[in-house]
PDB file of C-alpha atoms in Angstrom:
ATOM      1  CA  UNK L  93     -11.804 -15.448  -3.451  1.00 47.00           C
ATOM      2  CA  UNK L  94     -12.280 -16.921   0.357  1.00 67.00           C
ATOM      3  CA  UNK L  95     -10.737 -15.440   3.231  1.00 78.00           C
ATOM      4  CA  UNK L  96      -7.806 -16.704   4.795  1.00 91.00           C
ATOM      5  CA  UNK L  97      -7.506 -18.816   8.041  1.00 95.00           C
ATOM      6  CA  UNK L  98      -5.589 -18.191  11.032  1.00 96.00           C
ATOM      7  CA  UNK L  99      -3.825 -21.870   9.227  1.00 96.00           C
ATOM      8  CA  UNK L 100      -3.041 -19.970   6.023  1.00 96.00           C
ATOM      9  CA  UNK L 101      -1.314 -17.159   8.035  1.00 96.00           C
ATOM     10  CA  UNK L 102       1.016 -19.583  10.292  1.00 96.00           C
ATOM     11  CA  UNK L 103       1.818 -21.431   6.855  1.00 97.00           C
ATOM     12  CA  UNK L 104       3.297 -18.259   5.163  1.00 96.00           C
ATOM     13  CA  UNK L 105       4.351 -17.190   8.567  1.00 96.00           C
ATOM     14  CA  UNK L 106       6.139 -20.780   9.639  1.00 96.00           C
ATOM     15  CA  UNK L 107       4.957 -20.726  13.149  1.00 94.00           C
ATOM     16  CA  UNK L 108       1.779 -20.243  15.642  1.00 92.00           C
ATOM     17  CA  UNK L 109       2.657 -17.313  17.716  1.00 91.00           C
ATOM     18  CA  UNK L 110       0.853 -14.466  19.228  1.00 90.00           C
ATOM     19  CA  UNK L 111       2.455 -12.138  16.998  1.00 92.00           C
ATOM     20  CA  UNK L 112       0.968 -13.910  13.613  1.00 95.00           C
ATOM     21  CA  UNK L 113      -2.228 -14.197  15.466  1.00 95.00           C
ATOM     22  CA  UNK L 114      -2.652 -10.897  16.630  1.00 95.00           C
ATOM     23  CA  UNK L 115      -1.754  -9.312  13.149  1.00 96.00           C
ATOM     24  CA  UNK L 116      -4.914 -11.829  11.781  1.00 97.00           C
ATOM     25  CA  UNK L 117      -7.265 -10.745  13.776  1.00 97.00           C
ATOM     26  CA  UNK L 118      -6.582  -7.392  13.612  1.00 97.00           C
ATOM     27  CA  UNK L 119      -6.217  -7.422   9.799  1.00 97.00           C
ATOM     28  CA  UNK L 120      -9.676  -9.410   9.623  1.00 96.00           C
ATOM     29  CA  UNK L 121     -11.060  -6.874  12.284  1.00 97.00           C
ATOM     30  CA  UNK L 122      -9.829  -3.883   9.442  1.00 97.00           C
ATOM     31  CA  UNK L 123     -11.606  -5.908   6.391  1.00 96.00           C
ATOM     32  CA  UNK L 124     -14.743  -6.274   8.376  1.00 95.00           C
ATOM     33  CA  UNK L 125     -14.905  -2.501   9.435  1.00 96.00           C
ATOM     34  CA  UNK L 126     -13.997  -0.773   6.190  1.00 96.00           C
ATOM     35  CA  UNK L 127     -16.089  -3.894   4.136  1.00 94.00           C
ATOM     36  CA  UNK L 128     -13.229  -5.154   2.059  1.00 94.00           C
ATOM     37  CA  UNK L 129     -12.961  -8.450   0.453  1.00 89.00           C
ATOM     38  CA  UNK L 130      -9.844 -10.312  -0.839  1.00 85.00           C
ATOM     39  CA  UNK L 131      -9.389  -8.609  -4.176  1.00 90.00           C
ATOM     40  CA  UNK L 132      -9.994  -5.160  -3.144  1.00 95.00           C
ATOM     41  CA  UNK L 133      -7.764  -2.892  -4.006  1.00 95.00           C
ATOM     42  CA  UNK L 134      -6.445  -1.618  -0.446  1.00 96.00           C
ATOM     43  CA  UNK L 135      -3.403  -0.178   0.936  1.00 96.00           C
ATOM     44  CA  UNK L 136      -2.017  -1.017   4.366  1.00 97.00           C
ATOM     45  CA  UNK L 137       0.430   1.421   6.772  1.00 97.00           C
ATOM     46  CA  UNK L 138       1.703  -1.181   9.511  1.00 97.00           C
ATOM     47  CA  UNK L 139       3.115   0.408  12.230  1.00 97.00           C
ATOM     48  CA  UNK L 140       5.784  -2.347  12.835  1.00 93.00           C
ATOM     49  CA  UNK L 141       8.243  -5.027  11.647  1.00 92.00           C
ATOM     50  CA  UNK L 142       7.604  -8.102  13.170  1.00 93.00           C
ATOM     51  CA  UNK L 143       5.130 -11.346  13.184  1.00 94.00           C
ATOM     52  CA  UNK L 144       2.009  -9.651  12.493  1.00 95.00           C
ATOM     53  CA  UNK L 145       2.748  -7.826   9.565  1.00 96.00           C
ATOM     54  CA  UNK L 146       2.926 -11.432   7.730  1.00 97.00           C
ATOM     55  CA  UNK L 147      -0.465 -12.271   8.265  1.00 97.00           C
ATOM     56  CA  UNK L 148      -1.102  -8.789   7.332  1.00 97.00           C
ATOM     57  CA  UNK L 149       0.091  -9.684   3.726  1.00 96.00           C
ATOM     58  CA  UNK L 150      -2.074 -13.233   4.260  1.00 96.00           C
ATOM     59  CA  UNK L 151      -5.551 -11.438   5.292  1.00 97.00           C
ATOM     60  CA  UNK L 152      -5.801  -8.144   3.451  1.00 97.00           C
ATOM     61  CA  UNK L 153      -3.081  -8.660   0.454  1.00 96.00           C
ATOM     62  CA  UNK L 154      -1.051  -5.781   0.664  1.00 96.00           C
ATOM     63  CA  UNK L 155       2.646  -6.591  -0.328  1.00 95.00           C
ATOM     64  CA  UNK L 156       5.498  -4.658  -0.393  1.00 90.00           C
ATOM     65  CA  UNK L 157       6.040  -5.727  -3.618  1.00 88.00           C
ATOM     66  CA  UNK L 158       3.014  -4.924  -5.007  1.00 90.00           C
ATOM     67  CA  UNK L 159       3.729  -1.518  -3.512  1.00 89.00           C
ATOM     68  CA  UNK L 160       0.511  -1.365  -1.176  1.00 94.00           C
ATOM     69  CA  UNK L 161       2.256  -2.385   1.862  1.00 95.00           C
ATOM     70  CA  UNK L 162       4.294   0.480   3.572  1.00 95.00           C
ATOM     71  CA  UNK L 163       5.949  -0.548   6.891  1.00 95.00           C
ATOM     72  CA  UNK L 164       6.525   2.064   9.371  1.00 95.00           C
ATOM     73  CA  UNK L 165       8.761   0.563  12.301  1.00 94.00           C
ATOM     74  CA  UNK L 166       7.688   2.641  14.859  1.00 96.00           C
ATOM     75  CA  UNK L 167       6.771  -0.343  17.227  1.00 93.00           C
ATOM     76  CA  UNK L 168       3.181   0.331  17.684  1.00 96.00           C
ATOM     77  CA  UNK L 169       0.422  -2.283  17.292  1.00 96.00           C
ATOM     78  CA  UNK L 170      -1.337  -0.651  14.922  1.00 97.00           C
ATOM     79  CA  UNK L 171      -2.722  -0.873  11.193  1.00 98.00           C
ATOM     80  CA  UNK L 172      -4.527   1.509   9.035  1.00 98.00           C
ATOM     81  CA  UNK L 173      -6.448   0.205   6.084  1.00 98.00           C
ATOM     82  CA  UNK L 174      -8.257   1.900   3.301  1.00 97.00           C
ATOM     83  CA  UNK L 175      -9.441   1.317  -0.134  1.00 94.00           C
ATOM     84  CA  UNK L 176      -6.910   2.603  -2.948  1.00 91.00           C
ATOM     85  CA  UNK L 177      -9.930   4.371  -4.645  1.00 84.00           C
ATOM     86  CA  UNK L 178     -11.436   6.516  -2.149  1.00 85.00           C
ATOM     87  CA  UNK L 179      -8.413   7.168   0.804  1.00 83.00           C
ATOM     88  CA  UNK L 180     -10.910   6.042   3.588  1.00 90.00           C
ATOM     89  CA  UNK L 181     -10.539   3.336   5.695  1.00 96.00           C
ATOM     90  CA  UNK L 182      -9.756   2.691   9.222  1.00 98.00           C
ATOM     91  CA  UNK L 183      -6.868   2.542  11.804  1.00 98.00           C
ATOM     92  CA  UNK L 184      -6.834  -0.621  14.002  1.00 98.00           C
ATOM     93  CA  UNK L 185      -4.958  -0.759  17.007  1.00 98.00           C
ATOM     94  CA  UNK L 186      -4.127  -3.476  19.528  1.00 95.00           C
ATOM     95  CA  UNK L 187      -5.746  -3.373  22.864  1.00 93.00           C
ATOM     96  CA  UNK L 188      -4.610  -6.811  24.045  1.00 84.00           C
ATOM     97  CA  UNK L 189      -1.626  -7.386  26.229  1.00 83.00           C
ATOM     98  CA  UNK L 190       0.028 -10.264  26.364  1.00 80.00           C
ATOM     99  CA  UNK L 191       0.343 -12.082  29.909  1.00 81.00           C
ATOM    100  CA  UNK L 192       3.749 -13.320  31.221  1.00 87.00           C
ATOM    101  CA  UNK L 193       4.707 -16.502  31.144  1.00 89.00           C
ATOM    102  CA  UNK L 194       2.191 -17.304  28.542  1.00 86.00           C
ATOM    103  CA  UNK L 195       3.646 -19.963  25.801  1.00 87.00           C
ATOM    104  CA  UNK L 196       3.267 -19.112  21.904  1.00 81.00           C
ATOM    105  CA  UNK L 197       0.451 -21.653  21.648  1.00 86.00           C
ATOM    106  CA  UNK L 198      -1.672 -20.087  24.816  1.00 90.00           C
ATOM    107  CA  UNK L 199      -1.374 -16.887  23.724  1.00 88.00           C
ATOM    108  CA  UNK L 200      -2.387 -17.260  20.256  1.00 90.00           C
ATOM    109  CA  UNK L 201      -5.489 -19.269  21.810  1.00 91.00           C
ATOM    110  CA  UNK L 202      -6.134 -16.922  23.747  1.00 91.00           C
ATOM    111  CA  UNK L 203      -6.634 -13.687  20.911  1.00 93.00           C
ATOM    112  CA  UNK L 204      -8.607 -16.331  18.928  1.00 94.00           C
ATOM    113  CA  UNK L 205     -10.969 -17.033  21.107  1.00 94.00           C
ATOM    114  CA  UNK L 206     -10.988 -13.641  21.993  1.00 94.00           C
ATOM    115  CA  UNK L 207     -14.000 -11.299  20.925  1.00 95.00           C
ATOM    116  CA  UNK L 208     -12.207  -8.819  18.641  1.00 95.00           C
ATOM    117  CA  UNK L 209     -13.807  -5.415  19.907  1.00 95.00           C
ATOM    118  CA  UNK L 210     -11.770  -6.664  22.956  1.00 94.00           C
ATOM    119  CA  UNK L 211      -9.018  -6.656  21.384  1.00 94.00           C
ATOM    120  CA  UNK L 212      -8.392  -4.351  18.593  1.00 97.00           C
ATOM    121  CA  UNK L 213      -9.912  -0.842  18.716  1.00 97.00           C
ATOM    122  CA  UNK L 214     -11.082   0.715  15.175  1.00 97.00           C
ATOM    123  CA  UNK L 215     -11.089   4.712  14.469  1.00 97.00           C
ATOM    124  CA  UNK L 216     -12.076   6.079  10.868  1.00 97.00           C
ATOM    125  CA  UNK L 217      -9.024   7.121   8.904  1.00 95.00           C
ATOM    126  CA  UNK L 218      -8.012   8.180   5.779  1.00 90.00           C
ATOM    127  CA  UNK L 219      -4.674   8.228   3.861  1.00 87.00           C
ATOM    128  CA  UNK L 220      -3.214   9.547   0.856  1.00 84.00           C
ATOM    129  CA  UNK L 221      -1.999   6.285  -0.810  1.00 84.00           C
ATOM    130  CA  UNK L 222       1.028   6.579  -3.047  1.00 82.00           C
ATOM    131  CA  UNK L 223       1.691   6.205  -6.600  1.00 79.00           C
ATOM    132  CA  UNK L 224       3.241   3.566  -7.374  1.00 75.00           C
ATOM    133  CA  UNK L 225       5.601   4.182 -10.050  1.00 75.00           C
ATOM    134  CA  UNK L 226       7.038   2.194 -13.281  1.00 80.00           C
ATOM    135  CA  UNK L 227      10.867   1.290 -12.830  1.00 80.00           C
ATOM    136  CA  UNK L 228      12.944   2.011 -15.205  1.00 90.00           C
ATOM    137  CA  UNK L 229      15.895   0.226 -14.989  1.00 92.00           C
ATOM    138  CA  UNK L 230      19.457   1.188 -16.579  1.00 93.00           C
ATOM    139  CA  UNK L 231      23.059   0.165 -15.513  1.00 96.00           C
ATOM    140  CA  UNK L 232      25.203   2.089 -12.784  1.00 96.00           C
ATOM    141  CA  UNK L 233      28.091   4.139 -14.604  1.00 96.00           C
ATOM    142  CA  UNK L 234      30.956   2.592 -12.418  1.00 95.00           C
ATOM    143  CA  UNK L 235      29.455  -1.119 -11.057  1.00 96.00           C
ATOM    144  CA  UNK L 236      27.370  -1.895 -14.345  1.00 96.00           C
ATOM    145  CA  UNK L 237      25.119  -3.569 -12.403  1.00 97.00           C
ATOM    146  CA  UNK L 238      21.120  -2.491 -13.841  1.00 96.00           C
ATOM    147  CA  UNK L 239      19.244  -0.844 -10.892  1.00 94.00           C
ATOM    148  CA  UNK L 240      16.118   1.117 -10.799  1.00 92.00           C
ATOM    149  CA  UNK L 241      17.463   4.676 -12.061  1.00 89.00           C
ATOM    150  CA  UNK L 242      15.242   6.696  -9.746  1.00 89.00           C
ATOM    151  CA  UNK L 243      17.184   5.249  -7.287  1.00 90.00           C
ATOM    152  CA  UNK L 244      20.208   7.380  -8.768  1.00 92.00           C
ATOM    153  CA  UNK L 245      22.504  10.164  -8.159  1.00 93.00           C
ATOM    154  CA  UNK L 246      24.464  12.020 -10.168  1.00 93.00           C
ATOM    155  CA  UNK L 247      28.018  12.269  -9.206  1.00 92.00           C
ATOM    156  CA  UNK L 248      29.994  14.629 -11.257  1.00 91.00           C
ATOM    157  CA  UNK L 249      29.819  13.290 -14.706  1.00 92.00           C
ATOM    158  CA  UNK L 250      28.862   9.796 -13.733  1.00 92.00           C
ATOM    159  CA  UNK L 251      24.596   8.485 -12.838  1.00 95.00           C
ATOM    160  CA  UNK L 252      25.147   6.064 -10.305  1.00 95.00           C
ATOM    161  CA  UNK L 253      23.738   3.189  -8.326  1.00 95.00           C
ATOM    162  CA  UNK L 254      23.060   4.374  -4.342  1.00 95.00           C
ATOM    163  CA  UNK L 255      26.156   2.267  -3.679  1.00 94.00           C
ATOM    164  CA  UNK L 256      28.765   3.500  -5.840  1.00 94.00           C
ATOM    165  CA  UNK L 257      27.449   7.027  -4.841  1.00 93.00           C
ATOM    166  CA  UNK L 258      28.236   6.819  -1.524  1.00 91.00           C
ATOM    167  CA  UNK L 259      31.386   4.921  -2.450  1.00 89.00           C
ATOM    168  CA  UNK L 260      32.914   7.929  -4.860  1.00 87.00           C
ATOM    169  CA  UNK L 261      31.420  10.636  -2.047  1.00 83.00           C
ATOM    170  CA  UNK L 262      33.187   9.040   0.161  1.00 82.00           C
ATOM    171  CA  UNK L 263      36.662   9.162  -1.859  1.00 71.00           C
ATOM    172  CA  UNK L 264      35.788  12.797  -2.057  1.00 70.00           C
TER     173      UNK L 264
END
């Protein structure tokens, strides 16, 4: 399996911005410095919700649905990367700042042409990745609908979806 391009990124993304450029090169920046190669089996923390955690999913492939993908919104630029198998990786932060007035296109241009240890900043790290668990699906005692029952409560005599839950709490 090749790695991606910055063009594979902006595909799944659907733009060129500094955002989806940023989270490229520091996902590639990760890959290089913990050795990892498209297949690996890896597990990302992003530190935010925004452009760069799509090329995130693009570079390293870590998904939230595949469960190795957890996205903490905490607005920092910053990744940490390790392989599933051992914990150890490394955390990745952003050192770049973006100048004002700067249009999408420039400022992408301008972290790709970039040399990377100028703009991301790599410490060891290691994290306890998590489980991921087997669904097991049933349906919701008042709705019907089928949900993932570890997602359930019990309400009096009645398993519930999270919904419903709240819904018969709340008519408490």
């Amino acid at each position: 399996m090749e790695f991606v391009t910055i063009e594979d990124c902006i595909r799944f993304h659907g733009h060129l911005c500094g955002g989806v450029t940023l989270g490229y090169v520091m996902s590639k920046y990760a890959m290089e410095k913990i050795g990892a190669k498209p297949g690996d089996p890896l597990y990302c923390l992003a530190e935010f919700q925004n452009c760069m955690t799509d090329a995130v999913q693009c570079v390293t492939g870590c998904t939230t649905g595949k469960g190795n993908l957890e996205i903490r919104p905490i607005g920092k630029r910053a990744l940490t990367l390790v392989h599933k198998d051992t914990g150890k990786g490394v955390r990745v932060t952003a050192e770049f700042s973006f100048p004002e007035g700067m249009s999408r296109e420039e400022s992408a241009r301008l972290i790709l042409e970039a040399d990377p240890d100028t703009v991301c900043k790599a410490t060891e790290a290691e994290l306890a990745v998590p489980v991921k668990r087997k669904a097991s699906y049933g349906n919701c005692d008042v709705c019907g609908e089928e949900f993932d029952r570890s997602c359930g409560v019990q309400v009096g005599d009645r398993f519930c979806c999270p919904d419903c839950a709240a819904e018969l709490k709340q008519g408490e």
